[in-house]
JSON list of C-alpha atoms and ligand atoms in Angstrom, two decimals:
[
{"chain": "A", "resi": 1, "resn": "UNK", "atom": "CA", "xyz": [-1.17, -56.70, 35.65]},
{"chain": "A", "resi": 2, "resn": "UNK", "atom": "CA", "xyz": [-3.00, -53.73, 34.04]},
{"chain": "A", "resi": 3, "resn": "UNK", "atom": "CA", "xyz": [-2.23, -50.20, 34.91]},
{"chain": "A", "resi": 4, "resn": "UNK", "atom": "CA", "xyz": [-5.13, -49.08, 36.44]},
{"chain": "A", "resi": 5, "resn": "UNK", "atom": "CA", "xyz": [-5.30, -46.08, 34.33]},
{"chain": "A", "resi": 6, "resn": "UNK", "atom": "CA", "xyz": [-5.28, -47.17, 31.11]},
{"chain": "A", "resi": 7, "resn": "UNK", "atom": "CA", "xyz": [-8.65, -47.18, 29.92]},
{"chain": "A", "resi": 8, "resn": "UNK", "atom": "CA", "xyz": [-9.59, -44.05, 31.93]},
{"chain": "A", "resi": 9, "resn": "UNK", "atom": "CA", "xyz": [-9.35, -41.96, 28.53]},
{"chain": "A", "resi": 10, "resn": "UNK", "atom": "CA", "xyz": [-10.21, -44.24, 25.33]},
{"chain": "A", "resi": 11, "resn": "UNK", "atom": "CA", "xyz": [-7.38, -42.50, 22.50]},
{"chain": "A", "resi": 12, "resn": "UNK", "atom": "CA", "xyz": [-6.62, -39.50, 24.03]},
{"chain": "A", "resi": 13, "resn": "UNK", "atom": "CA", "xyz": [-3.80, -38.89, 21.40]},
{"chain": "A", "resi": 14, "resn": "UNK", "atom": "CA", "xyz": [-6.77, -39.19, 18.81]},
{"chain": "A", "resi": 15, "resn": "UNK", "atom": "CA", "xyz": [-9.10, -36.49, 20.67]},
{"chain": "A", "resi": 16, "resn": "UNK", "atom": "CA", "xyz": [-5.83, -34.21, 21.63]},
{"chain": "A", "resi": 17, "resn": "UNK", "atom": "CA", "xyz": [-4.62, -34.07, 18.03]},
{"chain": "A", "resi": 18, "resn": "UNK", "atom": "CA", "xyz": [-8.99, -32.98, 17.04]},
{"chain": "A", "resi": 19, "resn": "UNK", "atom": "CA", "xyz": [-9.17, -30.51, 19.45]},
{"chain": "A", "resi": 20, "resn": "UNK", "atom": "CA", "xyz": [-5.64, -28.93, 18.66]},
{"chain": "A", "resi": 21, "resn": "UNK", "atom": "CA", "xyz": [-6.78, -29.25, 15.31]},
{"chain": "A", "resi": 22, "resn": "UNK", "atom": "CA", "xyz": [-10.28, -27.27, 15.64]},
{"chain": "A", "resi": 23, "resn": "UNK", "atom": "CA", "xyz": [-8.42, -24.66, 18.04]},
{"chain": "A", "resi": 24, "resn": "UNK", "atom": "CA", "xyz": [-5.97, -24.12, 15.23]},
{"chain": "A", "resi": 25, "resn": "UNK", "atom": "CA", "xyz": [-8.85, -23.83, 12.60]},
{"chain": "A", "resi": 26, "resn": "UNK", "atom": "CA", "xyz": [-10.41, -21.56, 14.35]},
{"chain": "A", "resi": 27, "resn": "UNK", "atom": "CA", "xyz": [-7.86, -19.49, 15.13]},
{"chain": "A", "resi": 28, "resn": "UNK", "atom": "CA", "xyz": [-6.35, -19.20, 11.94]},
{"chain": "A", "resi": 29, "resn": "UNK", "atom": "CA", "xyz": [-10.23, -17.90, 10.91]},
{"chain": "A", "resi": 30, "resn": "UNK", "atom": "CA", "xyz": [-10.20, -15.17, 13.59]},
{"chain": "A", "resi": 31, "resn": "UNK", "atom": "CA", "xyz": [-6.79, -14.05, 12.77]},
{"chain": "A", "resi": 32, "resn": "UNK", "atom": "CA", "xyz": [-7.51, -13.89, 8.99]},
{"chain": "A", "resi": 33, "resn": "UNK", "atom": "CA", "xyz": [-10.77, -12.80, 9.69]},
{"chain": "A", "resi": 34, "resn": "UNK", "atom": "CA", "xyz": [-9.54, -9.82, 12.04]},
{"chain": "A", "resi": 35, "resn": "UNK", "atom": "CA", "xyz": [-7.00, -9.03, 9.16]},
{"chain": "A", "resi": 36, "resn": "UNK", "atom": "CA", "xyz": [-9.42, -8.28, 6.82]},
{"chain": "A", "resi": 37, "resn": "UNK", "atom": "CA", "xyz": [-11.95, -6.38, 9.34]},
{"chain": "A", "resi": 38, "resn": "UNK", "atom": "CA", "xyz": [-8.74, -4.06, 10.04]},
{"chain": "A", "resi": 39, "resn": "UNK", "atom": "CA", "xyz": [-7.85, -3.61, 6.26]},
{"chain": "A", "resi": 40, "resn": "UNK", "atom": "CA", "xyz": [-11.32, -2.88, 4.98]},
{"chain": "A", "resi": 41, "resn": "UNK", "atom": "CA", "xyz": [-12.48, -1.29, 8.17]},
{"chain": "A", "resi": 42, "resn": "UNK", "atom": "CA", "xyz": [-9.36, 0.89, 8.62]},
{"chain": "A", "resi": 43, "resn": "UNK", "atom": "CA", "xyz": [-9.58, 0.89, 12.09]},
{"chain": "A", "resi": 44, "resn": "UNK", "atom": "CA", "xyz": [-5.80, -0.25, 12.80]},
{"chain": "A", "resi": 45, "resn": "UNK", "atom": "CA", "xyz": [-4.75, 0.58, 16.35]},
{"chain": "A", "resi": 46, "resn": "UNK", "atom": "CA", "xyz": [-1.32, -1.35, 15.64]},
{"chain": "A", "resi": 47, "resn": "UNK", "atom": "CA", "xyz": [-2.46, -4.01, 14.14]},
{"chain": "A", "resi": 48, "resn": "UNK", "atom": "CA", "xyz": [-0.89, -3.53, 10.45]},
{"chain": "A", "resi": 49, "resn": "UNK", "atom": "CA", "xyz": [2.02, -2.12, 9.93]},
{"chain": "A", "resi": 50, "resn": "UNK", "atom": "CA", "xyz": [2.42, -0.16, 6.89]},
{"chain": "A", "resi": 51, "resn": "UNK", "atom": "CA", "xyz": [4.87, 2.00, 5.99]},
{"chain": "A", "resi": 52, "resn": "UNK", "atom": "CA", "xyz": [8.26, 3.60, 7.27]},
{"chain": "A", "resi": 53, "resn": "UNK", "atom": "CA", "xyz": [11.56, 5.47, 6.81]},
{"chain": "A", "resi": 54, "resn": "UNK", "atom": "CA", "xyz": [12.47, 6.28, 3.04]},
{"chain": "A", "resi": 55, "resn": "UNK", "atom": "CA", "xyz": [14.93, 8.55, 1.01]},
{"chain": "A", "resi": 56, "resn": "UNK", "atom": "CA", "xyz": [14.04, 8.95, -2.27]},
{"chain": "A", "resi": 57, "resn": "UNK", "atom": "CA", "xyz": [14.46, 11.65, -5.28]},
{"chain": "A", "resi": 58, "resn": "UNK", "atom": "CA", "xyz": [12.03, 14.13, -6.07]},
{"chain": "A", "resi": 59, "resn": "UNK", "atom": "CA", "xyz": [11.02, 15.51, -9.65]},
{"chain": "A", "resi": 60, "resn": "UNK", "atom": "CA", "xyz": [14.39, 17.76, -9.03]},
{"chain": "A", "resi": 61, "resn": "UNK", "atom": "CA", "xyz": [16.35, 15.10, -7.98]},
{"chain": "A", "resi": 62, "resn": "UNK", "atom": "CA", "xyz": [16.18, 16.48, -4.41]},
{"chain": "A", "resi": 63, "resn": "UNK", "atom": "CA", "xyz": [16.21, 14.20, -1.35]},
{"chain": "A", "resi": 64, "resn": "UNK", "atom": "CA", "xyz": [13.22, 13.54, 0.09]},
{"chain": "A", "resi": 65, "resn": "UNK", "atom": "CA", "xyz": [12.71, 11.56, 3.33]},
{"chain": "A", "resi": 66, "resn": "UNK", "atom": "CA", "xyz": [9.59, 10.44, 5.35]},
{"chain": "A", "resi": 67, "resn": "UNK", "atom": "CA", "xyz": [10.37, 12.80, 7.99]},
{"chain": "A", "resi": 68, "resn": "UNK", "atom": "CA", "xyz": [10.23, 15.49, 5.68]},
{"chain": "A", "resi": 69, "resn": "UNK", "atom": "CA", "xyz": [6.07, 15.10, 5.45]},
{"chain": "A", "resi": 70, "resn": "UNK", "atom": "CA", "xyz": [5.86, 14.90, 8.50]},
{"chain": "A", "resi": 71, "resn": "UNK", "atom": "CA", "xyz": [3.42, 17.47, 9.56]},
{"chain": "A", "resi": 72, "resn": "UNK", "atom": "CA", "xyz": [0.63, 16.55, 7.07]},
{"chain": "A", "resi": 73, "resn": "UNK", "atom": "CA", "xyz": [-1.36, 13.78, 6.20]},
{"chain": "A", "resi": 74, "resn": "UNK", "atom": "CA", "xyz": [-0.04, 11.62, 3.37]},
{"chain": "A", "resi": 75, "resn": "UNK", "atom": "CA", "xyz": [-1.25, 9.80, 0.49]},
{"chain": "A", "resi": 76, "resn": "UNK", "atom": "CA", "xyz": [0.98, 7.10, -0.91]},
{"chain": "A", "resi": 77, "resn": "UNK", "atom": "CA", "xyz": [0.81, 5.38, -3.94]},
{"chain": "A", "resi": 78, "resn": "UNK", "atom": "CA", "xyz": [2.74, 3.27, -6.27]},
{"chain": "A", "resi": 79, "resn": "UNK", "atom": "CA", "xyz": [2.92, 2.75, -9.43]},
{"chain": "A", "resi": 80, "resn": "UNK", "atom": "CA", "xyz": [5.07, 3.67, -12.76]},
{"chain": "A", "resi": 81, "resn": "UNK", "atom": "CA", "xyz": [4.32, 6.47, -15.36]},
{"chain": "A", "resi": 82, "resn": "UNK", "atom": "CA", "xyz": [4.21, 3.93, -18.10]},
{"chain": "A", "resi": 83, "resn": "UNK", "atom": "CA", "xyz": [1.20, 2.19, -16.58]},
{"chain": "A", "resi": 84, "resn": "UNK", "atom": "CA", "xyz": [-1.39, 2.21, -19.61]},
{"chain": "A", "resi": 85, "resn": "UNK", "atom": "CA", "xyz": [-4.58, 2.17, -17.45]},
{"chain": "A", "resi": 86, "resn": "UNK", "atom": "CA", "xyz": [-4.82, 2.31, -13.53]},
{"chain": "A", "resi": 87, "resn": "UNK", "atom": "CA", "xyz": [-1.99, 4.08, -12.63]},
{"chain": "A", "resi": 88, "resn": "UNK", "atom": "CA", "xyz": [-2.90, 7.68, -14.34]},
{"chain": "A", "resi": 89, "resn": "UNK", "atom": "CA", "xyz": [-6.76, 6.56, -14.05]},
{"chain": "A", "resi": 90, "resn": "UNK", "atom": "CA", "xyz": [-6.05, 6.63, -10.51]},
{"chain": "A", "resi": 91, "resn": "UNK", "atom": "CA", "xyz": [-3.86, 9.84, -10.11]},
{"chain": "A", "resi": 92, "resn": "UNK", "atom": "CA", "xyz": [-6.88, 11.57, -11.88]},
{"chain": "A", "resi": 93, "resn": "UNK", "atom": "CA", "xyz": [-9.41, 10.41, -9.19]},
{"chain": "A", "resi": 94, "resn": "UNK", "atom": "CA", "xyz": [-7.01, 11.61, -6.42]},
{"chain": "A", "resi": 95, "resn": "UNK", "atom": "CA", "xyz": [-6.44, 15.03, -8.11]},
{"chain": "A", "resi": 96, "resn": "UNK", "atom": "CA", "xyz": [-10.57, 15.43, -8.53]},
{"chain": "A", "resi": 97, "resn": "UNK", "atom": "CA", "xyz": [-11.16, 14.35, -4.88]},
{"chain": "A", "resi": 98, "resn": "UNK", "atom": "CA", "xyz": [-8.63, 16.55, -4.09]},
{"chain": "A", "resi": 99, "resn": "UNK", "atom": "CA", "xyz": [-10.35, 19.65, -6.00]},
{"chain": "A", "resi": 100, "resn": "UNK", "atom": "CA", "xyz": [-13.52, 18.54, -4.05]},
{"chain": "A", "resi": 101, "resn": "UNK", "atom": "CA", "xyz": [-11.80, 18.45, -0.65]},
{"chain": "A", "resi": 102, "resn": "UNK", "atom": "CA", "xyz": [-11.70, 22.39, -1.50]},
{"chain": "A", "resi": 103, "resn": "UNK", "atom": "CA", "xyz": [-8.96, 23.96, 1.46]},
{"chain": "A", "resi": 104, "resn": "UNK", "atom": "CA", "xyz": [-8.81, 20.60, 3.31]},
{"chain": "A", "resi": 105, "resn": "UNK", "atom": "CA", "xyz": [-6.70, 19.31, 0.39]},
{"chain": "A", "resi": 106, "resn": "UNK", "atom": "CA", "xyz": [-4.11, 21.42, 2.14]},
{"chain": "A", "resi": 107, "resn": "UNK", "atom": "CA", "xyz": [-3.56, 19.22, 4.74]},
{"chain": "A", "resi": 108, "resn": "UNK", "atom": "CA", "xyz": [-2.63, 16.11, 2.40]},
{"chain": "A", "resi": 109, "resn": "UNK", "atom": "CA", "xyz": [0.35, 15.27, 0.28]},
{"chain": "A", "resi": 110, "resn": "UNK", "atom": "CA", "xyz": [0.05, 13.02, -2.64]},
{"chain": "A", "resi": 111, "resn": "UNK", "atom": "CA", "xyz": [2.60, 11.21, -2.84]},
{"chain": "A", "resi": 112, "resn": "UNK", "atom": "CA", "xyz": [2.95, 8.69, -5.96]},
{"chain": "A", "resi": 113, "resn": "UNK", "atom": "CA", "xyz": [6.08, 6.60, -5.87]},
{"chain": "A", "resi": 114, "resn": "UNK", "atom": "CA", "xyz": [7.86, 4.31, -8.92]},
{"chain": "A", "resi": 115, "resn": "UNK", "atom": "CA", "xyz": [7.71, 0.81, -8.74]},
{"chain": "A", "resi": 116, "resn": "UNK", "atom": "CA", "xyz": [10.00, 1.47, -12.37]},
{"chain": "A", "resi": 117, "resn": "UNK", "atom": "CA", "xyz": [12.90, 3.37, -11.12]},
{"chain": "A", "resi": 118, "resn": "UNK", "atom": "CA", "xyz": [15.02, 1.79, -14.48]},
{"chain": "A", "resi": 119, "resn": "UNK", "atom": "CA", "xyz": [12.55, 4.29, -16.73]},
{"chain": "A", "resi": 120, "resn": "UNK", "atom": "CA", "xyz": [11.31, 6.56, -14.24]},
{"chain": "A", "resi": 121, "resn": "UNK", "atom": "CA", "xyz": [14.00, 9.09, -13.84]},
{"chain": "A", "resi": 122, "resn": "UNK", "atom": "CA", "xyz": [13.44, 12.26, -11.46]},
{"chain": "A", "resi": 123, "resn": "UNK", "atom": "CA", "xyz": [12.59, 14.19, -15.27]},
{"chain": "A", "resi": 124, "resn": "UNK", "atom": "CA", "xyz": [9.96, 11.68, -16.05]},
{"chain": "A", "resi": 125, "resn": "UNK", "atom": "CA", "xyz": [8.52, 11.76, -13.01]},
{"chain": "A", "resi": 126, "resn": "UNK", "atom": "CA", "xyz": [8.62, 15.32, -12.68]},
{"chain": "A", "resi": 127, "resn": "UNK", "atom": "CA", "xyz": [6.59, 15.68, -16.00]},
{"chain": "A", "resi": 128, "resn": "UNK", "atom": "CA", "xyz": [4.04, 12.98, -15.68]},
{"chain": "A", "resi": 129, "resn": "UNK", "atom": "CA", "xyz": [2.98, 14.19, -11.89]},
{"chain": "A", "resi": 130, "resn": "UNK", "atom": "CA", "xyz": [2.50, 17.59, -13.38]},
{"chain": "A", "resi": 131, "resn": "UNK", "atom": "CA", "xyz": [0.21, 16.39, -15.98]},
{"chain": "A", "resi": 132, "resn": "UNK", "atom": "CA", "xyz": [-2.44, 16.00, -12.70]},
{"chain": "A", "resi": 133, "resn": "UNK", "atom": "CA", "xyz": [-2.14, 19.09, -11.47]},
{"chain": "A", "resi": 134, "resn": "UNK", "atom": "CA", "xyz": [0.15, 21.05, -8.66]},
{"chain": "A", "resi": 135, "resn": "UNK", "atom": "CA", "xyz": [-0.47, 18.65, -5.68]},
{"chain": "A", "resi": 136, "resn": "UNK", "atom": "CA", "xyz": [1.34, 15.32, -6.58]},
{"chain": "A", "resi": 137, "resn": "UNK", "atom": "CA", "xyz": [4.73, 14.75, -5.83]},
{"chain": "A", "resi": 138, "resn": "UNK", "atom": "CA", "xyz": [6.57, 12.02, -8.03]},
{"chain": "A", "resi": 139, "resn": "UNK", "atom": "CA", "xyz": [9.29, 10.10, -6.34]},
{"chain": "A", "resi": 140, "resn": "UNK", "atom": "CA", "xyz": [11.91, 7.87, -7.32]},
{"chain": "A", "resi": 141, "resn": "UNK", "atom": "CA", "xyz": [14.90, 6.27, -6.19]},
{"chain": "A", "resi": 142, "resn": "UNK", "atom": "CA", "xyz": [17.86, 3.42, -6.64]},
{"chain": "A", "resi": 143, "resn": "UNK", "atom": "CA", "xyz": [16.06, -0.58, -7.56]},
{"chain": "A", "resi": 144, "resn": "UNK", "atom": "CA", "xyz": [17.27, -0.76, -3.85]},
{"chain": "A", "resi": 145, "resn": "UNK", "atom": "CA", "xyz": [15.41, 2.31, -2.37]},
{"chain": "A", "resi": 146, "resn": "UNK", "atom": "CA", "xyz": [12.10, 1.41, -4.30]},
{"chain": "A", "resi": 147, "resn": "UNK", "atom": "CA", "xyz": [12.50, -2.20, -3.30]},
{"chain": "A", "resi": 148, "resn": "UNK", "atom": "CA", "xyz": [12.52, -1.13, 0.25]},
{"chain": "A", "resi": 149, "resn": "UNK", "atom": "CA", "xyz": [10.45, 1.34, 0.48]},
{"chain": "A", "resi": 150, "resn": "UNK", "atom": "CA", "xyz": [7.74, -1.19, -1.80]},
{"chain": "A", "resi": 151, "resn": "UNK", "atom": "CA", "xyz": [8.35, -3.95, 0.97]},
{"chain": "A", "resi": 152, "resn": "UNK", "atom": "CA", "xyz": [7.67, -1.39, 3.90]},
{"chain": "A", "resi": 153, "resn": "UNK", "atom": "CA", "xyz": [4.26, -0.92, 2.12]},
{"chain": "A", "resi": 154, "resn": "UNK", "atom": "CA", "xyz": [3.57, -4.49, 1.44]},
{"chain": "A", "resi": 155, "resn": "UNK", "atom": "CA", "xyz": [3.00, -3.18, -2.37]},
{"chain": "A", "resi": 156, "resn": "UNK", "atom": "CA", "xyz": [3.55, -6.08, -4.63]},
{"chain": "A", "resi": 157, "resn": "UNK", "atom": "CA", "xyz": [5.58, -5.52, -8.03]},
{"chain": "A", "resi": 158, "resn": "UNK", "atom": "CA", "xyz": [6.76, -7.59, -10.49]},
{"chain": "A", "resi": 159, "resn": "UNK", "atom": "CA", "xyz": [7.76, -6.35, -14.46]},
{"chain": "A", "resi": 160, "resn": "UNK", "atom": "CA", "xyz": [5.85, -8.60, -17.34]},
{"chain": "A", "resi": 161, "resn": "UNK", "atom": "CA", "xyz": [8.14, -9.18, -20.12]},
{"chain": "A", "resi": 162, "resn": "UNK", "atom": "CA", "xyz": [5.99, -8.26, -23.40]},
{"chain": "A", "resi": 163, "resn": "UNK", "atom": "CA", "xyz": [9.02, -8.20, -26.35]},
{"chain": "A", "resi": 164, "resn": "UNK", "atom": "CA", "xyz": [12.88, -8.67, -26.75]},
{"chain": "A", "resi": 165, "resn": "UNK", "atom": "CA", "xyz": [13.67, -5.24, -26.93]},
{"chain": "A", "resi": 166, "resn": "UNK", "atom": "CA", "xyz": [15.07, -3.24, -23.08]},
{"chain": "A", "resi": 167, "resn": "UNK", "atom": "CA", "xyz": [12.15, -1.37, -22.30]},
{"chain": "A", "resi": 168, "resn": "UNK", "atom": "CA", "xyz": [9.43, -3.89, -23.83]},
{"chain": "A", "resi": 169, "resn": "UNK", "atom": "CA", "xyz": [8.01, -4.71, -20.33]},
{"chain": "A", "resi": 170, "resn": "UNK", "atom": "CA", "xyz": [5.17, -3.60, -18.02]},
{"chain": "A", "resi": 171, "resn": "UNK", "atom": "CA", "xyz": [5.16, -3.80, -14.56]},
{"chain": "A", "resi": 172, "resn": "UNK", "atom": "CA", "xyz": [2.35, -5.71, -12.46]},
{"chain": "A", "resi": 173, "resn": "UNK", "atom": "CA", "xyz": [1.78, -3.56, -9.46]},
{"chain": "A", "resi": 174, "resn": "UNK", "atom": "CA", "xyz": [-0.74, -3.51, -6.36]},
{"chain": "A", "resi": 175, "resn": "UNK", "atom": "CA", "xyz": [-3.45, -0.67, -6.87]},
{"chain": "A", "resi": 176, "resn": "UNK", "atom": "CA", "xyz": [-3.68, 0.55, -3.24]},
{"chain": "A", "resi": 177, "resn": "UNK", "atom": "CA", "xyz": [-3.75, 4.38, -1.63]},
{"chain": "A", "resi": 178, "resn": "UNK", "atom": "CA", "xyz": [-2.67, 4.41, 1.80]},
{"chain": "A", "resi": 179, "resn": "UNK", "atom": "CA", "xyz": [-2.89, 7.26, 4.11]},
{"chain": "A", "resi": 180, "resn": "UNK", "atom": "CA", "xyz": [-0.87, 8.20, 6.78]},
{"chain": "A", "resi": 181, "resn": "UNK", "atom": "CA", "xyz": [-1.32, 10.34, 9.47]},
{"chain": "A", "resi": 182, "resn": "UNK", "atom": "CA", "xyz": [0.98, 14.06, 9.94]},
{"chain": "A", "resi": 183, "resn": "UNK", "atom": "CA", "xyz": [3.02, 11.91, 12.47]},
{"chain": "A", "resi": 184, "resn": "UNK", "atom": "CA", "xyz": [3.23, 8.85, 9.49]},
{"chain": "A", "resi": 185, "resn": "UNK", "atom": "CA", "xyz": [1.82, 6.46, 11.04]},
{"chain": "A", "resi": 186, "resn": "UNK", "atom": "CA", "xyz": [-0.76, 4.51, 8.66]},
{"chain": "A", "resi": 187, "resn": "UNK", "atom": "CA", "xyz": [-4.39, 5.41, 9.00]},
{"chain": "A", "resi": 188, "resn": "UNK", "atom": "CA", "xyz": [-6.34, 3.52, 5.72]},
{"chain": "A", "resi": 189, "resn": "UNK", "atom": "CA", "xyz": [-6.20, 1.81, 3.09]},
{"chain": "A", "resi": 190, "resn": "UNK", "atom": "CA", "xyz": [-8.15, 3.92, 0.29]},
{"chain": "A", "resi": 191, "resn": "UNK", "atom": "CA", "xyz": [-10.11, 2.82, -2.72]},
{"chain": "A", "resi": 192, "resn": "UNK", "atom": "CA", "xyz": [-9.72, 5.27, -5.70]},
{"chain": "A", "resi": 193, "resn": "UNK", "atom": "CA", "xyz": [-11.75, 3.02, -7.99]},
{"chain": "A", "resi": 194, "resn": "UNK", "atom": "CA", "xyz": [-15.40, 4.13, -6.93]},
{"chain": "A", "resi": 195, "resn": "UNK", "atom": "CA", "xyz": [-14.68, 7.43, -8.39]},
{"chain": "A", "resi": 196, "resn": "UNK", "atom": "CA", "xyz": [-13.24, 10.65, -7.02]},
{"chain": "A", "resi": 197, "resn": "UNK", "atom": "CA", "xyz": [-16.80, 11.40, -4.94]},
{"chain": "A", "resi": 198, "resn": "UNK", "atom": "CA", "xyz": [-16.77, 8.26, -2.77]},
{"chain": "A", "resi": 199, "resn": "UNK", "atom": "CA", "xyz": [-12.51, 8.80, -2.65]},
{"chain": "A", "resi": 200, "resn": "UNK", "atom": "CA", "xyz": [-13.21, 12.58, -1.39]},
{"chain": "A", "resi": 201, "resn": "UNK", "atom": "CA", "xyz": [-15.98, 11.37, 0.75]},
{"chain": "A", "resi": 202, "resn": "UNK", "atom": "CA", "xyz": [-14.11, 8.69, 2.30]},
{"chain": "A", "resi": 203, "resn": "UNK", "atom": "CA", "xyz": [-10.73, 11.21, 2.57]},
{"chain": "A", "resi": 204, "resn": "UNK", "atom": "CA", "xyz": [-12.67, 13.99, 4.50]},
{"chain": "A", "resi": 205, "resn": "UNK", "atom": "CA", "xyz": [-13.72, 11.04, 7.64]},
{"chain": "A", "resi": 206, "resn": "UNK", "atom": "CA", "xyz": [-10.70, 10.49, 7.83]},
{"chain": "A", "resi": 207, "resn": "UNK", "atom": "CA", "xyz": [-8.61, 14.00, 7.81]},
{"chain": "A", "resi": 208, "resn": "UNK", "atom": "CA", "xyz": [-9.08, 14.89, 11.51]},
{"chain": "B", "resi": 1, "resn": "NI", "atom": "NI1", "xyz": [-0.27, 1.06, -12.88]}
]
């Protein structure tokens, strides 16, 4: 004797496993979709999460911890003094925008952080901020600290082997400025690479 409700709904398990299917689709679209509004947009009411508690070592060697900035706006970035190209190509775009920001400059530190701490000693880095001018403080730390600290900034690092010898390597390394607010949480991503107007432009929106 047939159930009586057997043919009510012809392969539900069919049209269950399509809908769950689209839902999932879509949702995975809004989500990524949402990420990417938030990253290029900037507008991130606690939606990303970038950034966090460090101790690293100055161009002195002097501890330095996220809660010492606190108190002005900050502008990370990572990279490694060796960098051939977009590493000092980009410090020189933040130290122009910087000049054009005039007195509002005051209200940022620069803050350019080793993803090389093996080579990039608190000497080096002392010496190769200063070649961009007063405002750019050069940190570096233990493979731990910068490996932490890299991870709370979702930067991505990885050296490229290019001879036998100890230091025959160059590091791959996400080109991103962040900036954080005086109370550290993370206001923007930053572009540096449509020149030191547009960066300066796109700094003063923000520094309120
Ligand atoms: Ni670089």
């Amino acid at each position: 004797m047939p159930k009586p409700t057997e043919h009510i709904s012809p392969k539900p398990e069919n049209g269950g496993k399509f809908v769950f299917g689209v839902l999932g689709l879509l949702f995975a679209v809004l989500i990524v979709g949402a990420g990417i509004t938030m990253w290029l947009g900037g507008a991130t009411p606690g939606g990303l999460s970038i950034g966090g508690p460090f101790s690293l070592a100055d161009g002195d060697g002097k501890r330095v911890t996220d809660r010492d900035l606190r108190g002005k706006f900050m502008l990370v970035y990572f990279g490694y003094t060796f960098c051939p190209d977009v590493c000092p190509t980009t410090l020189n775009q933040v130290a122009e925008a910087m000049d054009r920001l005039g007195p509002r400059a005051d209200r940022v530190q620069t803050v350019f952080i080793t993803i090389d701490p093996k080579r990039d000693t608190s000497p080096v880095m002392k010496q190769y901020v200063a070649s961009f001018g007063p405002r750019i403080m050069g940190l570096t730390g233990t493979e731990a600290e910068i490996a932490a600290v890299a991870k709370e900034f979702r930067v991505y690092y990885a050296p490229h082997r290019t001879g036998d010898g100890p230091n025959d390597y160059t590091m791959d390394h996400s080109s991103v400025l962040y900036l954080l607010g005086p109370d550290g949480t993370f206001i923007s991503p930053l572009r540096a690479d449509a020149g030191a107007e547009q960066l300066a432009a796109d700094l003063a929106k923000l520094l309120n």
